[in-house]
Coordinates of C-alpha atoms and ligand atoms in Angstrom, one line a residue:
M1 CA 27.5 16.6 26.3
E2 CA 24.3 14.9 25.3
D3 CA 23.8 10.8 25.2
V4 CA 23.5 8.6 22.3
A5 CA 19.5 9.0 22.6
H6 CA 20.0 12.6 22.0
F7 CA 21.9 11.8 18.9
I8 CA 19.3 9.6 17.2
A9 CA 16.6 12.0 17.9
R10 CA 18.3 14.6 16.4
F11 CA 19.5 12.3 13.3
L12 CA 16.0 12.0 12.9
K13 CA 15.0 15.9 13.2
E14 CA 18.1 16.5 10.4
Q15 CA 16.2 14.2 8.3
G16 CA 12.8 16.3 8.4
V17 CA 11.0 13.6 10.5
D18 CA 8.4 15.8 12.8
R19 CA 6.5 12.6 14.0
V20 CA 7.2 9.0 15.1
F21 CA 4.6 6.7 16.1
S22 CA 5.3 4.6 19.0
L23 CA 4.4 2.8 22.0
C24 CA 6.5 3.2 24.9
G25 CA 8.8 0.8 26.9
G26 CA 11.6 1.0 29.1
H27 CA 14.5 -0.3 26.5
I28 CA 13.5 3.4 24.3
L29 CA 12.1 5.8 26.6
P30 CA 15.7 7.0 26.9
I31 CA 15.0 8.2 23.0
W32 CA 11.2 9.7 23.6
D33 CA 12.4 12.7 25.8
P34 CA 14.8 14.1 23.2
L35 CA 12.4 13.2 20.5
H36 CA 9.9 15.4 22.6
R37 CA 12.6 18.2 23.4
L38 CA 13.5 18.2 19.9
G39 CA 9.8 18.9 18.8
I40 CA 9.4 15.6 17.2
R41 CA 5.6 14.7 17.9
I42 CA 5.0 11.2 19.3
I43 CA 1.9 9.6 18.0
D44 CA 1.4 7.1 21.0
V45 CA -0.4 4.2 19.7
R46 CA -2.2 0.9 21.5
D47 CA -0.3 -1.7 19.4
E48 CA 3.5 -1.6 17.7
R49 CA 1.7 -3.0 14.6
A50 CA -0.6 0.1 13.9
A51 CA 2.7 2.2 14.7
V52 CA 4.3 0.8 11.7
H53 CA 1.2 0.8 9.6
M54 CA 0.9 4.5 10.8
A55 CA 4.8 5.3 9.6
H56 CA 3.8 3.5 6.2
A57 CA 0.8 5.6 5.6
H58 CA 2.6 8.6 6.6
R59 CA 5.4 8.1 3.8
E60 CA 3.1 6.8 1.3
L61 CA 0.8 10.0 1.2
T62 CA 3.6 12.5 2.3
G63 CA 6.8 11.2 0.8
R64 CA 8.8 11.6 3.9
L65 CA 10.7 8.9 6.1
G66 CA 7.9 7.2 8.0
V67 CA 9.1 6.1 11.7
A68 CA 8.0 3.9 14.1
L69 CA 9.8 3.2 17.7
V70 CA 8.7 -0.1 19.5
T71 CA 10.3 -1.6 22.5
A72 CA 12.4 -4.6 22.5
G73 CA 10.5 -8.3 22.4
P74 CA 7.1 -8.4 22.0
G75 CA 7.1 -4.8 21.1
M76 CA 9.4 -5.8 18.1
T77 CA 7.5 -8.9 17.3
N78 CA 4.3 -7.1 17.5
A79 CA 5.7 -5.0 14.7
V80 CA 6.4 -7.8 12.5
T81 CA 3.2 -7.5 10.6
G82 CA 3.7 -3.7 9.8
I83 CA 7.4 -4.4 8.7
A84 CA 6.8 -7.4 6.8
N85 CA 3.7 -5.0 4.7
A86 CA 6.0 -2.4 4.6
H87 CA 8.5 -5.0 3.0
V88 CA 5.8 -6.1 0.1
S89 CA 4.5 -2.6 -0.4
R90 CA 8.4 -1.5 -1.1
A91 CA 7.4 1.3 1.5
P92 CA 10.4 3.1 3.4
V93 CA 10.1 2.8 6.6
L94 CA 12.1 2.9 9.6
V95 CA 11.9 0.9 12.7
I96 CA 13.8 1.8 15.5
S97 CA 14.1 -0.6 18.8
G98 CA 15.8 -1.1 22.1
V99 CA 17.4 -4.2 23.0
P100 CA 18.6 -5.4 26.7
P101 CA 21.8 -3.6 27.9
R102 CA 24.6 -5.1 26.8
P103 CA 26.5 -6.0 29.9
Q104 CA 23.2 -8.5 30.2
E105 CA 23.6 -10.0 26.9
N106 CA 22.9 -13.9 26.3
M107 CA 21.7 -14.1 30.0
G108 CA 18.1 -14.1 29.8
A109 CA 17.3 -10.6 30.3
L110 CA 14.0 -9.2 30.1
Q111 CA 12.4 -8.6 26.4
A112 CA 15.2 -10.4 24.8
I113 CA 15.2 -12.0 21.6
P114 CA 17.2 -11.8 18.5
Q115 CA 15.4 -8.8 16.8
A116 CA 17.7 -8.4 13.7
E117 CA 18.0 -12.1 12.9
M118 CA 14.4 -12.7 13.1
I119 CA 13.5 -9.3 11.0
R120 CA 16.1 -9.4 8.3
P121 CA 14.5 -11.6 5.6
V122 CA 11.7 -8.7 5.3
T123 CA 13.8 -5.7 5.6
R124 CA 16.7 -4.0 3.3
Y125 CA 18.8 -3.5 6.4
A126 CA 18.4 -5.1 9.8
R127 CA 21.6 -4.4 12.4
T128 CA 21.9 -3.9 16.2
I129 CA 24.6 -1.0 16.6
R130 CA 26.7 -1.7 19.9
K131 CA 29.1 1.2 19.7
A132 CA 28.3 4.8 20.1
E133 CA 30.9 6.0 17.4
H134 CA 29.0 3.5 15.0
V135 CA 25.4 5.2 15.9
L136 CA 25.4 8.0 13.3
R137 CA 26.9 6.1 10.4
E138 CA 24.3 3.1 10.8
L139 CA 21.7 5.3 11.1
D140 CA 22.5 6.8 7.8
E141 CA 23.1 3.7 5.9
A142 CA 19.7 2.5 7.4
V143 CA 17.7 5.4 5.7
A144 CA 19.7 4.9 2.6
C145 CA 18.6 1.2 2.3
A146 CA 15.1 2.2 3.5
E147 CA 15.1 4.6 0.3
G148 CA 16.3 2.3 -1.9
H149 CA 19.0 4.1 -3.7
C150 CA 19.7 2.0 -6.6
G151 CA 18.2 -0.8 -4.7
E152 CA 14.5 -1.7 -3.8
P153 CA 13.1 0.6 -1.0
G154 CA 11.5 -1.0 2.1
P155 CA 12.1 -1.1 5.5
A156 CA 15.0 -0.8 7.3
F157 CA 15.3 -1.9 11.1
I158 CA 17.9 -0.7 14.0
D159 CA 18.1 -1.5 17.5
F160 CA 20.3 -0.4 20.3
P161 CA 20.9 -1.6 23.8
T162 CA 19.4 0.5 26.5
D163 CA 22.8 0.8 28.3
L164 CA 24.1 2.5 24.9
L165 CA 21.5 5.0 24.5
R166 CA 22.4 6.3 28.1
E167 CA 25.9 6.4 26.9
E168 CA 27.6 9.8 26.2
M169 CA 28.2 10.7 22.7
P170 CA 31.9 11.6 22.3
G171 CA 32.5 14.7 20.4
A172 CA 34.9 12.8 18.2
F173 CA 32.3 10.5 16.9
I174 CA 29.9 13.2 15.7
D175 CA 30.2 13.5 12.1
P176 CA 28.1 16.2 10.6
S177 CA 28.0 15.2 7.1
R178 CA 25.7 12.3 8.6
F179 CA 23.1 14.7 8.7
R180 CA 23.2 15.9 5.4
A181 CA 19.9 14.9 3.0
R182 CA 20.4 12.6 0.2
E183 CA 20.0 14.0 -3.4
P184 CA 17.7 11.9 -5.3
V185 CA 19.1 8.9 -7.4
R186 CA 19.6 10.0 -11.1
V187 CA 20.7 7.0 -13.6
T188 CA 20.2 6.7 -17.1
P189 CA 20.4 3.5 -19.7
T190 CA 22.4 3.5 -22.5
P191 CA 21.2 5.1 -25.8
E192 CA 20.9 2.0 -27.7
S193 CA 18.7 0.3 -25.1
I194 CA 16.5 3.9 -25.3
R195 CA 16.5 3.3 -29.4
A196 CA 15.7 -0.2 -29.1
A197 CA 12.8 0.6 -26.6
V198 CA 11.8 3.6 -28.6
D199 CA 11.6 1.0 -32.0
I200 CA 9.3 -1.5 -30.1
L201 CA 7.0 1.4 -28.8
R202 CA 6.8 3.2 -32.0
R203 CA 5.6 0.1 -34.1
A204 CA 3.1 -0.9 -31.6
K205 CA -0.5 -1.3 -32.7
R206 CA -1.7 -2.0 -29.3
P207 CA 0.4 -0.6 -26.8
L208 CA -0.1 -0.8 -23.4
V209 CA 1.3 1.3 -20.5
I210 CA 1.3 0.0 -16.7
S211 CA 2.6 1.7 -13.9
G212 CA 3.8 1.1 -10.5
R213 CA 5.5 2.4 -7.3
G214 CA 8.6 3.1 -9.3
A215 CA 6.7 5.6 -11.7
R216 CA 5.9 8.2 -8.7
G217 CA 7.2 11.4 -9.7
A218 CA 7.2 10.8 -13.4
E219 CA 3.4 12.1 -13.8
E220 CA 4.6 14.6 -16.5
G221 CA 6.7 11.9 -18.6
L222 CA 4.3 9.3 -18.1
L223 CA 1.6 11.6 -19.5
K224 CA 3.5 12.5 -22.6
I225 CA 4.1 9.1 -23.5
L226 CA 0.3 8.1 -23.1
D227 CA -0.8 11.2 -25.3
G228 CA 1.8 10.4 -27.8
L229 CA 0.9 7.0 -28.5
G230 CA -2.5 7.4 -27.9
C231 CA -2.3 3.8 -26.1
I232 CA -4.3 2.5 -23.2
Y233 CA -3.0 3.1 -19.5
M234 CA -3.2 0.7 -16.6
D235 CA -2.9 2.0 -13.2
T236 CA -2.3 -0.3 -9.9
A237 CA -3.0 0.6 -6.5
E238 CA 1.0 1.6 -6.1
S239 CA 0.5 4.4 -8.5
R240 CA -3.1 5.6 -8.3
G241 CA -3.7 9.1 -9.0
L242 CA -0.9 9.6 -11.2
V243 CA -3.0 10.1 -14.2
P244 CA -6.1 11.6 -13.8
E245 CA -9.2 9.3 -14.4
D246 CA -10.7 11.2 -17.0
H247 CA -7.7 11.1 -19.2
P248 CA -8.6 8.8 -22.4
A249 CA -5.9 6.4 -21.9
Y250 CA -7.4 5.4 -18.4
M251 CA -9.8 2.0 -18.9
P252 CA -9.9 0.3 -15.4
A253 CA -12.6 -1.4 -16.5
M254 CA -10.5 -3.0 -19.5
R255 CA -7.8 -4.6 -17.7
G256 CA -7.9 -8.4 -18.4
R257 CA -8.7 -7.6 -22.3
A258 CA -5.7 -4.9 -22.7
M259 CA -3.3 -7.5 -21.0
Q260 CA -4.7 -10.2 -23.4
E261 CA -4.4 -8.0 -26.5
A262 CA -1.8 -5.6 -26.1
D263 CA 1.3 -6.2 -28.8
A264 CA 3.5 -4.0 -26.6
V265 CA 3.7 -3.6 -23.0
L266 CA 5.6 -0.8 -21.6
T267 CA 6.0 -1.0 -17.5
V268 CA 7.3 1.8 -15.4
G269 CA 8.7 0.9 -11.9
R270 CA 6.4 -2.1 -11.4
T271 CA 7.2 -5.5 -10.6
L272 CA 5.1 -8.3 -12.5
D273 CA 3.4 -9.6 -9.3
F274 CA 0.4 -11.7 -9.3
Q275 CA -1.7 -8.7 -9.7
L276 CA 0.1 -8.7 -13.2
G277 CA -0.3 -12.4 -13.8
Y278 CA 3.3 -12.6 -13.4
G279 CA 4.1 -11.0 -16.9
S280 CA 3.3 -14.6 -18.1
R281 CA 2.5 -15.6 -21.7
A282 CA -0.5 -16.8 -20.9
V283 CA -1.9 -13.7 -19.5
F284 CA 0.1 -11.3 -21.8
P285 CA 0.2 -13.4 -25.1
N286 CA 0.9 -11.2 -27.6
A287 CA 3.1 -8.8 -26.2
R288 CA 6.6 -7.5 -26.4
F289 CA 7.9 -6.1 -23.1
V290 CA 9.7 -2.7 -22.6
R291 CA 10.3 -2.6 -18.3
I292 CA 11.8 0.8 -16.6
G293 CA 12.9 0.4 -13.3
L294 CA 15.9 0.9 -10.9
A295 CA 15.4 -2.5 -8.7
A296 CA 15.8 -5.8 -10.0
G297 CA 12.6 -7.1 -9.3
E298 CA 11.0 -4.1 -11.8
L299 CA 13.4 -4.7 -14.1
R300 CA 13.8 -8.5 -14.7
G301 CA 11.5 -10.5 -12.3
N302 CA 9.2 -13.1 -13.7
R303 CA 9.8 -12.2 -17.1
R304 CA 12.7 -11.0 -19.0
A305 CA 11.8 -8.1 -21.2
D306 CA 13.0 -7.2 -24.8
V307 CA 14.5 -4.2 -23.4
E308 CA 15.2 -3.3 -20.0
L309 CA 15.9 0.3 -19.1
C310 CA 17.5 0.6 -15.8
G311 CA 17.5 4.0 -14.8
S312 CA 14.9 6.5 -13.1
A313 CA 11.5 6.8 -14.4
P314 CA 11.1 10.5 -14.9
E315 CA 14.2 10.9 -16.9
I316 CA 13.4 7.9 -18.9
L317 CA 10.1 8.7 -19.6
E318 CA 11.1 12.4 -20.7
T319 CA 13.7 10.7 -23.0
L320 CA 11.3 8.1 -24.7
A321 CA 8.5 11.0 -24.8
S322 CA 11.0 13.5 -26.8
M323 CA 12.1 10.5 -29.2
L324 CA 8.6 9.3 -29.6
A325 CA 7.3 13.2 -30.5
G326 CA 9.4 12.8 -34.4
E327 CA 7.5 9.9 -35.0
T328 CA 4.1 8.9 -36.5
P329 CA 2.5 6.2 -33.8
V330 CA 0.9 3.5 -35.6
T331 CA -1.5 2.9 -32.9
D332 CA -4.5 0.9 -34.1
R333 CA -7.3 3.9 -33.3
L334 CA -10.0 1.6 -33.8
W335 CA -8.9 -0.9 -31.3
V336 CA -8.1 2.0 -28.4
D337 CA -11.6 3.6 -29.3
E338 CA -13.9 0.5 -29.1
M339 CA -11.8 -0.3 -25.6
R340 CA -12.6 2.7 -24.5
S341 CA -16.0 2.8 -25.4
V342 CA -16.8 -0.4 -23.5
D343 CA -14.7 0.9 -20.7
R344 CA -17.0 3.7 -20.6
E345 CA -20.2 1.6 -20.9
R346 CA -18.8 -0.6 -18.2
R347 CA -18.0 2.4 -15.8
R348 CA -21.9 3.6 -16.6
G349 CA -22.8 0.5 -15.7
L350 CA -21.0 0.6 -12.3
L351 CA -22.5 3.8 -11.4
R352 CA -25.9 2.2 -11.8
K353 CA -25.2 -0.6 -9.6
L354 CA -24.1 2.2 -6.9
G355 CA -27.5 3.7 -7.3
E356 CA -29.8 0.7 -7.7
S357 CA -28.3 -2.5 -6.6
P358 CA -31.5 -4.2 -4.6
P359 CA -30.7 -5.8 -1.2
G360 CA -29.6 -9.5 -0.5
K361 CA -32.3 -12.1 0.3
D362 CA -31.2 -11.2 4.1
G363 CA -32.9 -8.0 3.2
A364 CA -29.7 -5.8 4.2
M365 CA -28.4 -3.4 1.7
H366 CA -25.9 -4.2 -1.1
P367 CA -22.2 -2.9 -0.4
Y368 CA -22.5 -0.8 -3.4
R369 CA -25.2 1.3 -2.3
L370 CA -23.1 2.2 0.5
L371 CA -20.3 2.8 -1.5
G372 CA -22.4 5.1 -3.8
H373 CA -23.4 7.3 -0.8
V374 CA -20.0 7.4 0.4
R375 CA -19.1 8.3 -3.2
D376 CA -21.5 11.2 -3.1
A377 CA -20.2 12.5 0.2
L378 CA -16.5 12.6 -0.7
Q379 CA -15.0 15.6 -2.0
E380 CA -12.4 15.5 -4.7
D381 CA -9.4 15.6 -2.8
A382 CA -10.6 13.0 0.0
I383 CA -8.3 10.4 1.5
V384 CA -9.8 6.7 0.8
V385 CA -8.4 3.9 2.7
A386 CA -9.9 0.5 1.8
D387 CA -9.6 -2.8 4.3
G388 CA -11.4 -6.1 3.8
G389 CA -12.1 -9.0 1.7
D390 CA -15.2 -8.7 -0.3
F391 CA -15.5 -5.0 1.0
L392 CA -12.2 -3.9 -0.2
S393 CA -12.7 -5.3 -3.5
F394 CA -16.2 -3.6 -3.9
A395 CA -14.4 -0.5 -2.7
R396 CA -11.6 -0.5 -5.4
V397 CA -13.9 -0.6 -8.4
A398 CA -16.7 1.9 -6.8
L399 CA -14.2 4.6 -5.3
S400 CA -12.1 7.2 -7.3
A401 CA -9.6 8.9 -5.2
G402 CA -6.6 10.5 -6.0
A403 CA -5.1 9.5 -2.8
Y404 CA -6.1 5.7 -1.9
L405 CA -4.4 3.0 0.3
D406 CA -5.6 -0.2 1.1
C407 CA -4.2 -3.9 2.0
G408 CA -1.9 -4.4 -0.9
A409 CA -0.2 -7.2 -2.4
F410 CA 0.5 -8.8 1.3
G411 CA -3.6 -8.8 1.6
C412 CA -2.9 -7.4 5.0
L413 CA -5.9 -6.9 6.6
G414 CA -5.8 -4.5 9.4
V415 CA -4.2 -1.7 7.9
G416 CA -7.2 0.4 7.6
V417 CA -7.9 2.1 11.0
P418 CA -4.1 3.0 11.8
F419 CA -3.6 4.1 7.8
G420 CA -6.6 6.1 8.2
I421 CA -5.3 7.9 11.4
A422 CA -2.0 8.7 9.8
S423 CA -3.6 9.8 7.1
A424 CA -5.9 12.6 9.0
L425 CA -2.5 13.6 10.9
A426 CA -0.6 14.3 8.0
F427 CA -3.3 16.0 6.3
P428 CA -5.9 17.8 9.0
E429 CA -7.9 19.8 6.1
R430 CA -8.8 16.6 4.0
Q431 CA -11.7 14.4 4.3
V432 CA -10.3 10.9 5.3
A433 CA -12.7 8.0 5.3
V434 CA -11.6 4.5 5.8
L435 CA -13.8 1.7 4.2
S436 CA -13.7 -1.5 6.3
G437 CA -15.2 -5.0 6.5
D438 CA -16.2 -6.1 10.0
G439 CA -13.3 -8.7 10.4
S440 CA -10.8 -6.4 9.3
F441 CA -11.5 -3.5 11.6
G442 CA -11.5 -5.7 15.1
F443 CA -7.8 -6.1 14.1
N444 CA -6.7 -2.2 15.2
A445 CA -10.4 -1.2 16.4
I446 CA -8.7 -0.1 19.6
E447 CA -6.7 2.3 17.7
L448 CA -9.7 4.5 17.6
D449 CA -8.7 5.4 21.2
T450 CA -5.2 6.9 19.3
C451 CA -7.5 8.2 16.6
R452 CA -9.5 10.5 19.5
R453 CA -6.4 11.7 21.8
H454 CA -4.9 12.7 18.9
R455 CA -7.7 14.4 17.0
A456 CA -7.3 12.5 13.8
R457 CA -10.4 13.4 12.0
V458 CA -11.2 10.2 10.4
V459 CA -14.9 8.9 9.3
F460 CA -14.6 4.7 9.7
I461 CA -17.3 3.0 7.7
V462 CA -17.9 -0.3 8.9
A463 CA -19.7 -2.7 6.2
N464 CA -20.9 -4.9 8.7
N465 CA -22.0 -8.3 7.1
A466 CA -21.4 -10.4 10.5
G467 CA -18.6 -12.4 8.8
W468 CA -15.4 -12.9 7.4
N469 CA -17.6 -12.8 4.1
I470 CA -15.3 -13.4 1.3
E471 CA -14.0 -16.5 3.0
R472 CA -17.4 -17.3 4.2
N473 CA -18.7 -17.6 0.6
D474 CA -15.8 -19.5 -0.3
Q475 CA -16.6 -22.3 1.9
K476 CA -20.0 -22.0 0.7
Q477 CA -19.1 -22.8 -2.9
A478 CA -16.1 -25.2 -2.3
Y479 CA -16.5 -26.9 0.7
G480 CA -20.0 -28.3 0.5
G481 CA -21.7 -25.2 1.8
R482 CA -20.4 -26.1 5.1
I483 CA -19.6 -22.8 6.9
V484 CA -17.5 -22.8 10.2
G485 CA -15.7 -20.3 11.9
T486 CA -16.5 -17.6 9.4
E487 CA -19.3 -15.8 11.1
L488 CA -19.0 -12.6 13.6
E489 CA -22.4 -12.2 14.6
G490 CA -23.5 -10.3 17.4
C491 CA -20.8 -7.1 17.3
D492 CA -22.2 -3.4 17.5
Y493 CA -19.1 -1.4 16.2
A494 CA -21.2 1.8 16.8
M495 CA -21.2 1.0 20.6
L496 CA -17.6 0.2 20.6
A497 CA -16.8 3.6 19.1
R498 CA -19.2 5.4 21.5
S499 CA -17.4 3.4 24.7
L500 CA -13.9 4.9 22.9
G501 CA -15.0 8.4 22.7
V502 CA -15.8 8.7 19.0
H503 CA -19.1 9.4 17.5
G504 CA -20.9 6.3 16.5
E505 CA -24.1 5.0 14.7
R506 CA -25.5 1.8 13.1
I507 CA -27.1 2.4 9.9
E508 CA -29.5 -0.3 8.1
R509 CA -31.3 1.7 5.4
P510 CA -29.3 3.4 2.3
G511 CA -31.8 6.3 2.5
D512 CA -30.5 7.1 6.2
L513 CA -26.9 7.3 4.7
P514 CA -26.6 10.7 3.3
D515 CA -27.3 12.4 6.8
A516 CA -25.6 10.2 8.4
L517 CA -22.3 10.5 6.3
K518 CA -22.8 14.3 6.7
R519 CA -23.2 14.0 10.7
A520 CA -19.9 11.7 10.6
L521 CA -17.9 14.1 8.4
D522 CA -18.7 16.9 10.9
Q523 CA -18.2 15.4 14.2
A524 CA -15.3 13.1 12.7
P525 CA -13.7 11.2 14.5
A526 CA -16.9 9.0 13.9
L527 CA -17.7 5.8 12.9
L528 CA -20.3 4.5 10.7
D529 CA -21.6 0.4 11.5
V530 CA -23.5 -0.2 8.3
I531 CA -25.5 -3.4 8.4
V532 CA -24.9 -5.1 4.1
T533 CA -25.9 -8.3 3.0
R534 CA -23.9 -11.6 3.1
D535 CA -25.3 -12.0 -0.6
A536 CA -23.6 -9.6 -2.7
Q537 CA -20.6 -11.1 -4.7
S538 CA -17.8 -9.1 -4.9
P539 CA -15.4 -8.5 -8.3
D540 CA -12.6 -10.7 -6.7
A541 CA -14.7 -13.6 -5.4
V542 CA -16.1 -13.7 -9.0
A543 CA -12.6 -13.5 -10.5
G544 CA -11.7 -16.9 -8.0
L545 CA -9.1 -15.1 -5.8
P546 CA -10.4 -16.3 -2.5
G547 CA -10.0 -20.3 -3.9
I548 CA -6.0 -19.1 -4.4
P549 CA -6.1 -21.2 -7.5
D550 CA -2.3 -23.1 -8.3
R551 CA -0.3 -21.5 -10.8
Q552 CA -2.2 -18.0 -11.2
A553 CA -4.1 -15.5 -8.9
L554 CA -7.3 -15.7 -10.9
S555 CA -9.3 -18.8 -12.3
T556 CA -9.6 -17.5 -15.7
W557 CA -5.6 -16.9 -15.9
D558 CA -5.0 -20.4 -13.9
E559 CA -6.9 -21.7 -16.4
R560 CA -4.9 -20.6 -19.6
E561 CA -1.8 -21.1 -17.7
K562 CA -2.6 -24.5 -17.3
K563 CA -3.3 -24.8 -20.8
A564 CA -0.3 -22.9 -22.0
Q565 CA 1.8 -25.4 -19.6
G566 CA 0.2 -28.6 -20.7
V567 CA -1.1 -29.5 -17.3
S568 CA -4.1 -31.2 -17.2
P569 CA -6.3 -30.9 -13.8
A570 CA -6.7 -34.9 -13.5
I571 CA -2.9 -35.3 -13.6
E572 CA -1.6 -32.4 -11.8
Y573 CA 0.7 -33.6 -8.7
Ligands
TPP1 C1 -4.3 -10.8 9.0 C2 -4.9 -11.6 7.3 N1 -5.6 -12.4 8.1 C3 -6.6 -13.5 7.6 C4 -6.7 -13.0 6.1 C5 -7.6 -14.2 5.0 N2 -8.5 -13.3 4.7 C6 -8.7 -12.6 3.4 S1 -10.0 -12.1 3.2 C7 -10.8 -12.3 5.1 C8 -12.2 -11.4 5.5 C9 -12.2 -10.3 5.6 O1 -13.5 -10.5 6.3 P1 -14.0 -8.7 6.4 O2 -13.1 -7.7 6.4 O3 -15.2 -8.8 7.2 O4 -14.2 -8.4 4.8 P2 -15.4 -8.9 3.9 O5 -15.3 -10.0 3.1 O6 -16.6 -9.6 5.3 O7 -16.3 -8.1 3.1 C10 -9.6 -13.1 5.4 C11 -9.8 -13.6 6.7 C12 -5.8 -12.0 5.6 N3 -5.7 -11.7 4.3 N4 -4.9 -11.2 6.7

């Protein structure tokens, strides 16, 4: 007879899980052995936070459940940032942990803390399982909650007392149906609401389509809508790569204007969070809204739509596309063409900046020069991970990649290294580049050891401006030029990499980058510690993001919002 731990491992195996990201500990070791015996790979890391970030990236890139296994107490608390990040990103991740044995409950046992209670607000499921007969049923429910069947996807947290893991599982408690994979959810809205949506879209002169996480898997329908309407399309990092960059609707440089001028907005599986001005009328003053989504946040959050289509994006988009196919769109061609030509001109301007941006006053290279060389070195199917403040902002606009991950709406610095490692382990044959600010790199730098041990072929590129630069610049502007606690001088990240057995080079001149990048890609894992200027202003810095305005994330939107709300800065609060 096998123990409970064996059935946890077997459950994961039956779900198609082929790897678990983990850091050992006595409370969970009973699960490691059956995982290993069943052929599930254990990616052993150096901090539990990294394990959850890796499970998150694995899910994002492969579509398969990401699993992290963390020990009781500090193992679990270390994992909290990763879980919170998955919560904000709505990424289905299963986090399994142990708790002290039941006979020691509430007695001050080693590593005891109320784990499930602590983590509940940032999970879709958080329970401690105390009986063998509940184990498979609860695991099954935890995975269903993580996948967000008809709800919001996100992390699920489940833990087990260690003595329960060692207990034998009676045959009567093994229900094979719990191992069965679930069918994807298919929900269709009412024909009336579909007709109402078609009515708005077919009358739109300036239609804008915005996609998010819930649009994944709906590429075909999305493209039919874009082509049918001849409209403008905005992706967000959540759904980057769904629509090819050379598609005529794709105009990344025109976001602000498109939001301001659109008269109809179709959101597909996207919450209206700070990146979309909370859907406010100050930011979208002219638009009627149609929202498609399964989860409440995608359908109703922040702004009620004129039509809310509750259902699965692929089906709804196909239906809308076929109904619109019989219509002649009234889209204002001149508007779309003008927007496209400005977008293309801005994109050409960006390419010039990548090739020509001069060094800063300190003589160091502009981050765009670094990114220009990275862009040239990467193949089309490369996976790009960005992490940092200013540098993330530069990288987001400069690099085009079908597969792209970054700090997300949680602004979670430190994801870069673990995201990169999980990406390279999932796709060993593809190039993986992690573009990280020096501050951000530090959080999980020790995972370079994990990277080497597991032979993950990642190239880490650290933009070293010896500071938390986006914050440093904000101090310069907003706090009378007083710089305090935002500088990080004297770190040699190439030497750090070498000390962990990873190829490392320091680069100071743009001209040295092409060969260095080639060496790094050949010898990966590798790290390039690239000295960049502190003087460059990133797009996010220019937009006022680091200053945290009161009502909107960006200063121009904040001003418009205040005006719309009749708030005068002088009398506010
Ligand atoms: C975990 C975490 N801590 C702090 C912050 C606040 N923060 C946002 S950007 C930033 C600076 C990032 O510096 P770096 O990675 O060196 O990139 P740079 O701005 O210099 O390009 C900081 C500290 C955050 N978002 N996340």
